[in-house]
Coordinates of C-alpha atoms in Angstrom, one line a residue:
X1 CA 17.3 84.5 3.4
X2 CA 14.2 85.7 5.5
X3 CA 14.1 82.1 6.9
X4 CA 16.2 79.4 8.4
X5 CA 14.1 77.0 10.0
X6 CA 15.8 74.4 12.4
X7 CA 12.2 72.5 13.0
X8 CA 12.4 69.4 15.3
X9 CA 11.6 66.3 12.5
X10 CA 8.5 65.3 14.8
X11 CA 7.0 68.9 14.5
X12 CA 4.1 69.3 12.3
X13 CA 4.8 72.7 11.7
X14 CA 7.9 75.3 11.7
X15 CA 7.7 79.2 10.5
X16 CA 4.0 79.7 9.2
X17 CA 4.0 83.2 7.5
X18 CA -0.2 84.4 7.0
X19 CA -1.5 87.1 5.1
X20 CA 2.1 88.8 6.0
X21 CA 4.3 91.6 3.4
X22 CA 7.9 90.5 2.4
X23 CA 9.5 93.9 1.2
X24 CA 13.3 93.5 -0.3
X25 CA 15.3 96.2 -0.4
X26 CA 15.5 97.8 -4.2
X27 CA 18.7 96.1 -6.0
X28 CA 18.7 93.1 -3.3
X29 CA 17.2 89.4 -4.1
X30 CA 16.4 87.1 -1.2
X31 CA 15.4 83.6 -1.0
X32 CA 12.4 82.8 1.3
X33 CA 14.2 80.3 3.6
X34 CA 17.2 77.6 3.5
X35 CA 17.4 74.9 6.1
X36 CA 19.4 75.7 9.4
X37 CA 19.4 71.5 9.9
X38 CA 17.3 68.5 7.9
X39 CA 13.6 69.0 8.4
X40 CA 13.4 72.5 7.9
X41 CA 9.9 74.0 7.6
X42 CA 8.2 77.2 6.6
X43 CA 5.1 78.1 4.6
X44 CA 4.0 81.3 2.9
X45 CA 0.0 81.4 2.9
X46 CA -2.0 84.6 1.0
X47 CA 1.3 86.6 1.8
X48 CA 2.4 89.6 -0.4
X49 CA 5.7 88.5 -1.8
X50 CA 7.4 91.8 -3.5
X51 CA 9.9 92.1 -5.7
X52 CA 13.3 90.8 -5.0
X53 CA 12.8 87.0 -3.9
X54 CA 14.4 85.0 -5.9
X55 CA 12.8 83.0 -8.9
X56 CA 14.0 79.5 -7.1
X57 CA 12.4 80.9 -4.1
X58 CA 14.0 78.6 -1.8
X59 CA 17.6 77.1 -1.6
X60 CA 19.8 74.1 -0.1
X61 CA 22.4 76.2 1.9
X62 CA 24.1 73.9 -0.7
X63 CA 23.3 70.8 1.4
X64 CA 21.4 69.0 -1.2
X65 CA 20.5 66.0 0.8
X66 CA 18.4 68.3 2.8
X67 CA 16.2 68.9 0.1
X68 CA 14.5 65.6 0.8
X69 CA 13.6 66.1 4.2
X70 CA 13.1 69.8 3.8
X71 CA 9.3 70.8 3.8
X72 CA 8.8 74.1 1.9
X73 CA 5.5 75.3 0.9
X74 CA 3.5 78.3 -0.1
X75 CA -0.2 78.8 -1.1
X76 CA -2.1 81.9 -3.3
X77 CA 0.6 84.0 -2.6
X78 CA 0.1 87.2 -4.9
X79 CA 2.6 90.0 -5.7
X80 CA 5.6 90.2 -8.2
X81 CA 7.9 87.2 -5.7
X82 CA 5.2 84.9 -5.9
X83 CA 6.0 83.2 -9.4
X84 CA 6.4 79.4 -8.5
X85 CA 7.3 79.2 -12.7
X86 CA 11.0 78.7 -11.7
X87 CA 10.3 77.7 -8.4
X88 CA 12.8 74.4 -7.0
X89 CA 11.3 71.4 -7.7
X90 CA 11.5 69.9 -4.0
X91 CA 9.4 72.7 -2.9
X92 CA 5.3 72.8 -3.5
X93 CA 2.4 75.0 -3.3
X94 CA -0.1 73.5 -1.1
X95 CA -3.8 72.6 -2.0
X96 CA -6.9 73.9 -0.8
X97 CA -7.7 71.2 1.6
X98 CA -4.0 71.6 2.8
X99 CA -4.4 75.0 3.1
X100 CA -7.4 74.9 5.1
X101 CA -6.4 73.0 7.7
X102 CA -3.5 75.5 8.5
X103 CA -5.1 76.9 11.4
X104 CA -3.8 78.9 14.9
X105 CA -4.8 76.7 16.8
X106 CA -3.5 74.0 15.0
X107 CA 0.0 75.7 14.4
X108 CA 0.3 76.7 18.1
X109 CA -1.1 73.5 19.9
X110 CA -4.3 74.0 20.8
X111 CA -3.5 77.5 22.2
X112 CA -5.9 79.9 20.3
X113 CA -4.6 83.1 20.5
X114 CA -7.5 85.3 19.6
X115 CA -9.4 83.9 22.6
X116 CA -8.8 84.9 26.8
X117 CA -6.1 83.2 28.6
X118 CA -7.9 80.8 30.5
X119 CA -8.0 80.8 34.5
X120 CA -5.0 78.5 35.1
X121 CA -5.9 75.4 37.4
X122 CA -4.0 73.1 39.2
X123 CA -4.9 69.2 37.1
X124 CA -5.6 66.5 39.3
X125 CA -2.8 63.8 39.3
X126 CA -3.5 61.2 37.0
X127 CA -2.1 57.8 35.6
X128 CA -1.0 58.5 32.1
X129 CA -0.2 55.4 29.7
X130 CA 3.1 55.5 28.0
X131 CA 3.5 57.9 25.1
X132 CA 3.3 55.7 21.4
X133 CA 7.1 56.6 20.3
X134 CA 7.0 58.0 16.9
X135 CA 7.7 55.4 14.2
X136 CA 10.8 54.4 12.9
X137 CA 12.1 56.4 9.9
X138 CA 12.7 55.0 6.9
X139 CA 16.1 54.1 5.7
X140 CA 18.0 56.8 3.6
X141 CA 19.6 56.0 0.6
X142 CA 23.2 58.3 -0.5
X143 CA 24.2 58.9 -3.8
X144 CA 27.7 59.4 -4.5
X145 CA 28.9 60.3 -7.7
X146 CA 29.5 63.3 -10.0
X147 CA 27.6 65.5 -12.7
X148 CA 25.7 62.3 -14.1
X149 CA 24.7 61.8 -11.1
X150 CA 24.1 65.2 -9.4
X151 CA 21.0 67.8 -8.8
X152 CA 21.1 70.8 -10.9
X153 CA 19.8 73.5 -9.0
X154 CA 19.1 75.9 -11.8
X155 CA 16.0 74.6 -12.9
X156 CA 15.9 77.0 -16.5
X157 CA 19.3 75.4 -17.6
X158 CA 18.4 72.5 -19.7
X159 CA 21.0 70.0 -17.2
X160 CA 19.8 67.1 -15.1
X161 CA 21.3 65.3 -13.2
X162 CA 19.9 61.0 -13.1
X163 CA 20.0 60.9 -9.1
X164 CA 17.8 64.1 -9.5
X165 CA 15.2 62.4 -11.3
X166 CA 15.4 59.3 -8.8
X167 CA 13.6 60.8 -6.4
X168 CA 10.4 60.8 -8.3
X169 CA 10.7 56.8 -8.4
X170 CA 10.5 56.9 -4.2
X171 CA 8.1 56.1 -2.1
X172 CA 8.0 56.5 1.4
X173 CA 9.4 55.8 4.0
X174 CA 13.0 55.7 2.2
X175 CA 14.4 59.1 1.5
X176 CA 16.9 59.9 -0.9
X177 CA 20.5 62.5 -0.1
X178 CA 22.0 63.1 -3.1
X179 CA 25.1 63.9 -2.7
X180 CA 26.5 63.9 -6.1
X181 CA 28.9 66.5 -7.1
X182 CA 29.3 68.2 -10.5
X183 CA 33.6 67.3 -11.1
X184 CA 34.4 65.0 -8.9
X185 CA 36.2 61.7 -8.9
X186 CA 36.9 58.6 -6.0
X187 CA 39.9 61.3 -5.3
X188 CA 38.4 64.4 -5.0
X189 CA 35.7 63.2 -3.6
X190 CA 37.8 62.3 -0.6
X191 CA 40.2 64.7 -0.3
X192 CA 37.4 67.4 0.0
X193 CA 36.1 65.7 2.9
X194 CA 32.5 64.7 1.2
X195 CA 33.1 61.1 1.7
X196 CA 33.4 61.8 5.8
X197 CA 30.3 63.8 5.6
X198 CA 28.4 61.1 4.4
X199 CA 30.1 58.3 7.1
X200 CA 29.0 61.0 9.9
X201 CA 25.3 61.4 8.4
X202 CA 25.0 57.8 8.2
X203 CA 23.2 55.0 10.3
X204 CA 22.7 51.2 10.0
X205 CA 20.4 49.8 7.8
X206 CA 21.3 53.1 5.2
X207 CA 22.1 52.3 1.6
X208 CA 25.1 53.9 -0.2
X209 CA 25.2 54.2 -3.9
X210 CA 28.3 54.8 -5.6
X211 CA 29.1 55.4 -9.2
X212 CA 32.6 57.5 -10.9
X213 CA 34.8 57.1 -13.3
X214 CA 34.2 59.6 -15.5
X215 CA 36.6 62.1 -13.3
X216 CA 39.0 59.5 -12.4
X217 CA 39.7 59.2 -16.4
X218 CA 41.3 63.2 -16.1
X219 CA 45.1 61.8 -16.6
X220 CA 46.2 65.8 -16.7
X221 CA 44.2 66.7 -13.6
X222 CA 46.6 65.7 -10.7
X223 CA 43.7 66.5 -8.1
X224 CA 41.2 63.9 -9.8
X225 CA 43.0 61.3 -11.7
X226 CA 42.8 57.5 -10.4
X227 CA 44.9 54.1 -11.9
X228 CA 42.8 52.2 -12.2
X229 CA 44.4 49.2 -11.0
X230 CA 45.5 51.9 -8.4
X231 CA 43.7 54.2 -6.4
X232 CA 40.5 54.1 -7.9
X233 CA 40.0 50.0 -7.0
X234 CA 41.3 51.3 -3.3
X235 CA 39.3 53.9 -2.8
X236 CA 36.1 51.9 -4.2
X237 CA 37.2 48.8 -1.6
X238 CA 37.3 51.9 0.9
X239 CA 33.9 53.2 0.4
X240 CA 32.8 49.3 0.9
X241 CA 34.5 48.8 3.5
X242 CA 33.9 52.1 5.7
X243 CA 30.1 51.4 5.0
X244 CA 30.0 48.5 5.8
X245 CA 31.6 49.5 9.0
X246 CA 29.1 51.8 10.1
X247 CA 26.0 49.2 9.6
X248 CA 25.3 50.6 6.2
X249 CA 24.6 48.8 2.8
X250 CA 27.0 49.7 0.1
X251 CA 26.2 48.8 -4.2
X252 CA 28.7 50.1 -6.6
X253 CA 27.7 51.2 -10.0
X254 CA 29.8 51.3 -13.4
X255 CA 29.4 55.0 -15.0
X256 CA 27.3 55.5 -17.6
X257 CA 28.4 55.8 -21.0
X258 CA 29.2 59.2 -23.0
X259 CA 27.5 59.5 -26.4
X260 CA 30.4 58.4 -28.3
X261 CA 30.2 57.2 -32.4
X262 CA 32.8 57.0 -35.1
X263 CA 32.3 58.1 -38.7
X264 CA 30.5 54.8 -39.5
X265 CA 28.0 55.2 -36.8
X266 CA 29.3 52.5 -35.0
X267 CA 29.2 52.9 -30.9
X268 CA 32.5 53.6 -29.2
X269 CA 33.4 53.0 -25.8
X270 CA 35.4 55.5 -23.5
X271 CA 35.6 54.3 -20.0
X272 CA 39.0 51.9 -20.7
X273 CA 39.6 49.8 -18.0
X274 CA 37.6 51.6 -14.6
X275 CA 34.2 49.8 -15.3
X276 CA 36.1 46.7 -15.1
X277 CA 37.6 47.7 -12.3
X278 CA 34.2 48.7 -10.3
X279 CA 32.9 45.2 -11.5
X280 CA 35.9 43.5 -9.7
X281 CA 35.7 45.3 -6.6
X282 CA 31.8 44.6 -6.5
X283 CA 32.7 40.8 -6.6
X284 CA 35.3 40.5 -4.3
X285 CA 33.9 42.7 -2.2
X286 CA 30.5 40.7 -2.2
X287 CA 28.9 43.8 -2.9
X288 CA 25.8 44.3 -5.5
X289 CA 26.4 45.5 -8.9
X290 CA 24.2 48.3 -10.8
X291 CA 25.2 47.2 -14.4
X292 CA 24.8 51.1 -15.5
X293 CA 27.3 51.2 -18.3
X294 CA 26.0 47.7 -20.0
X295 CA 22.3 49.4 -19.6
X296 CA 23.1 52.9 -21.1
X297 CA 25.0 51.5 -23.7
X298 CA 22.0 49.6 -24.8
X299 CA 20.2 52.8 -24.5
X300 CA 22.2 55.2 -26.4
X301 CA 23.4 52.7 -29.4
X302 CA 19.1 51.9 -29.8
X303 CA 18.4 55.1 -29.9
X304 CA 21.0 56.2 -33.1
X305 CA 23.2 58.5 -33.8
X306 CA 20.2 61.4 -33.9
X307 CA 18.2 60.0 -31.8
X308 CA 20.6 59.5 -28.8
X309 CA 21.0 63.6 -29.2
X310 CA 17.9 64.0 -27.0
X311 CA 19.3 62.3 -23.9
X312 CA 22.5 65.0 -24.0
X313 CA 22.3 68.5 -24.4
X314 CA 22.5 68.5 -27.6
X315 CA 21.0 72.4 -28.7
X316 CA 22.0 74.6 -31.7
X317 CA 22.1 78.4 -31.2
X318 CA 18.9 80.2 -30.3
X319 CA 17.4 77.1 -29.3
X320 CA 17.4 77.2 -26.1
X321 CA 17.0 80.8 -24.1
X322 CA 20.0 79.6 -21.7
X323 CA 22.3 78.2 -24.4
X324 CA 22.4 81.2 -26.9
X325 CA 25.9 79.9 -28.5
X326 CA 24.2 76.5 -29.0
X327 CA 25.9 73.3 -27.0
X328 CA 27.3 69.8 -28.3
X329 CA 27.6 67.9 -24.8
X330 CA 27.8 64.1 -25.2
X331 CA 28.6 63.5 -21.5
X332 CA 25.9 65.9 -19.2
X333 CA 22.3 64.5 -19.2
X334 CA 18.9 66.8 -20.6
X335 CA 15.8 66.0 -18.6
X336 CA 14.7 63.3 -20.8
X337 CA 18.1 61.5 -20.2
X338 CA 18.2 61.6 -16.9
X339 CA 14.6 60.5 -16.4
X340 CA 15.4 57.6 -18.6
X341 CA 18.8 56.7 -16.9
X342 CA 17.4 57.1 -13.3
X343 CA 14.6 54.3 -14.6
X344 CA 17.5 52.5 -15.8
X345 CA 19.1 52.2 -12.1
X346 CA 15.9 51.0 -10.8
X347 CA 15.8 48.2 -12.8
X348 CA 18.9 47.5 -12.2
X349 CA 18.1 47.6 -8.6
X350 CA 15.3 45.4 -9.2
X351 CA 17.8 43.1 -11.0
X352 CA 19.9 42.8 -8.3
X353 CA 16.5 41.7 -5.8
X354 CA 17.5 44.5 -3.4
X355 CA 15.6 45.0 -0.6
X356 CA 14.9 49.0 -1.3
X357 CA 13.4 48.2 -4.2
X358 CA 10.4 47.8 -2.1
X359 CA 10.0 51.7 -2.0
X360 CA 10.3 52.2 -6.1
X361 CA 7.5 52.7 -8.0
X362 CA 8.5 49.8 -9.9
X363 CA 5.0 49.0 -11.8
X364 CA 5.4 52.3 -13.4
X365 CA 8.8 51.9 -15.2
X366 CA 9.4 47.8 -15.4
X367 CA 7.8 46.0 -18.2
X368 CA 5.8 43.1 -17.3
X369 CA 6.6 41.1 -20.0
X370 CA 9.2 38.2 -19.5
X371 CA 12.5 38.8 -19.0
X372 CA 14.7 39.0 -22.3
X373 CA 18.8 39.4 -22.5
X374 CA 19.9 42.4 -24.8
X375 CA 22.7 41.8 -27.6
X376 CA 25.0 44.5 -27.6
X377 CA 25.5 44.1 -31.2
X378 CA 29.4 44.7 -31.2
X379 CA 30.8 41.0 -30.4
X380 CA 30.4 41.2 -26.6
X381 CA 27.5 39.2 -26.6
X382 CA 24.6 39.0 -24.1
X383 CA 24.2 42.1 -21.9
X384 CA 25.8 40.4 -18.7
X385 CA 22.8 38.7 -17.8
X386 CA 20.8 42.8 -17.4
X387 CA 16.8 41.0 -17.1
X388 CA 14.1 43.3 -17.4
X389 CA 11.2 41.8 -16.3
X390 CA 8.6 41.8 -13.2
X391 CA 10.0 43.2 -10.2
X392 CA 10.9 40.7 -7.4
X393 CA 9.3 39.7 -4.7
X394 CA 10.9 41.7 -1.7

């Protein structure tokens, strides 16, 4: 890394890096900065970036809820490290006007340093009104999960996660940690120490999504498998419980379906009994629901057999650079999935009148026509009440 900024949130500015060389050593690759803590902030302006930085150019320090608050920017870089093509996507190159107002003296304070040291003076004393405290920041809102859910890093794998593609329904001031995890299940999840991680980061008025199921289904995997009448419904009551404890807003979701037909085309379930489990737990618990299975099932069984391929990575060989061999996944979301499921959980948060839904860009992905109830088609009948319709009034 040739940076880790540990940048106070309230500063403007961090490392600022002008008209400077970065030379790797030959046979070494280097990111241009991680964060040391949230916040972190370092920009490359007109630099010469040689070979050797890495293509993603910057990295987590695999803390991916830092990525939201991280503030990672470059700007007519040239030289052989400057490609931004596979650059990560919570990183930016800076415009013009941006750019231009990147100046010493505003970096440093005031304090130009091309100019004298002025003759220092003794100020007279004066009455100074109270400093304007900074405003209050936003809530944050955790997701907790696995692969569905998760970031993918690589950004030239075809994989996506739907909390990845969440973050472009956000406004400000509410800031997203994603803190999804490829594999894991209520169990592991725990037992690795995540789930404290988040309890630490957290502070009232935080919201705390959480959706599994798909790892607690591993009946051969001793280190991930739930009951679901067992420890899955304790550990979901836990995670309610401990967030509620530390002034925090908890909503369980059911997983999302797999891409699952028979021979007949007909849609097949594969989640058993835990999404009736997580629905349970949401109503004893008082807690609100995200309805995610009832709303991808609709999603996948209206799109077809074929057409459903395109939300999966679903890629014969040689069609995709990364995937030589060719890949038949029904459970791991392409980009177009997960952009489509992470619209899905907004209006399903919208559905449920939260109050975040205030900071989603709601006019963009909820119809405004009236609200309608979906038939699943398979003797189940109405889709549990799931309206899509105008957003509420928050």
């Amino acid at each position: 890394f040739v940076t880790a900024a540990s940048t106070p949130p309230e500063s403007a500015y961090g490392f600022v890096f002008h008209r400077s060389r970065v030379r790797v050593a030959e046979g070494e690759q280097v990111y241009l900065g991680r964060p040391w803590r949230d916040h972190a902030a370092t920009i490359f302006l007109e630099s010469e970036l040689g070979a050797g930085i890495h293509p993603a150019g910057w990295h987590n320090w695999d803390r991916p809820w830092s990525e939201s608050t991280s503030r990672f920017f470059e700007f007519h870089n040239t030289g052989p490290g400057a490609d931004r093509t596979a650059r990560v996507p919570w990183s930016r190159e800076l415009t013009a006007a941006e750019a231009e107002r990147i100046t010493p003296v505003a970096v440093l304070g005031g304090w130009d340093p091309t100019r004298a040291a002025p003759v220092p003076f003794d100020p007279p004393q004066v009455e100074r009104p109270a400093a304007v405290p900074p405003p209050a920041r936003g809530p944050t809102l955790f997701l907790v999960g696995d692969s569905t859910m998760a970031d993918k890093p690589d950004l030239a794998h075809p994989e996506r996660g739907w909390g990845q593609l969440f973050r472009e329904l956000v406004l400000p001031p509410l800031r997203v940690e994603n803190r999804a995890v490829n594999g894991r299940s209520t169990k592991s999840f725990r037992d690795e120490g995540r789930w404290n991680a988040i309890l630490e980061a957290l502070t009232p008025g935080d919201w705390v999504l959480i959706q599994f199921g798909h790892n607690d289904e591993k009946v051969a995997d001793p280190t991930r498998f739930t009951e679901p009448e067992g420890a899955f419904r304790a550990n979901l009551e836990s995670f309610v419980r401990e967030t509620r404890a530390r002034g925090g807003h908890p909503i369980l979701a059911t997983p999302m379906v797999r891409r699952r037909f028979d021979k007949h085309g007909v849609f097949v379930d594969s989640h058993g009994e835990y999404p009736r489990v997580v629905r349970e737990v949401a109503a004893t618990e008082g807690v609100p629901l995200l309805e995610m299975e009832d709303a991808t099932r609709v999603l996948v069984r209206s799109s077809g057999v074929e057409g459903s391929k395109s939300l999966f990575l679903h890629f014969e060989p040689g069609e995709h650079p990364q995937l030589p061999a060719g890949l038949h996944d029904d459970t791991h979301l392409s980009e177009l999935g997960a952009r489509r499921i992470a619209a899905l959980a907004a209006r399903e948060m919208a559905r449920a009148n939260l109050p975040l839904v205030r900071y989603l860009k709601l006019d963009t992905i909820v119809p405004p026509a009236p609200s309608w109830n979906a038939d699943l088609g398979d003797g189940t009948g109405p889709l549990r009440g799931l309206l899509y319709g105008t957003a509420p009034t928050v």
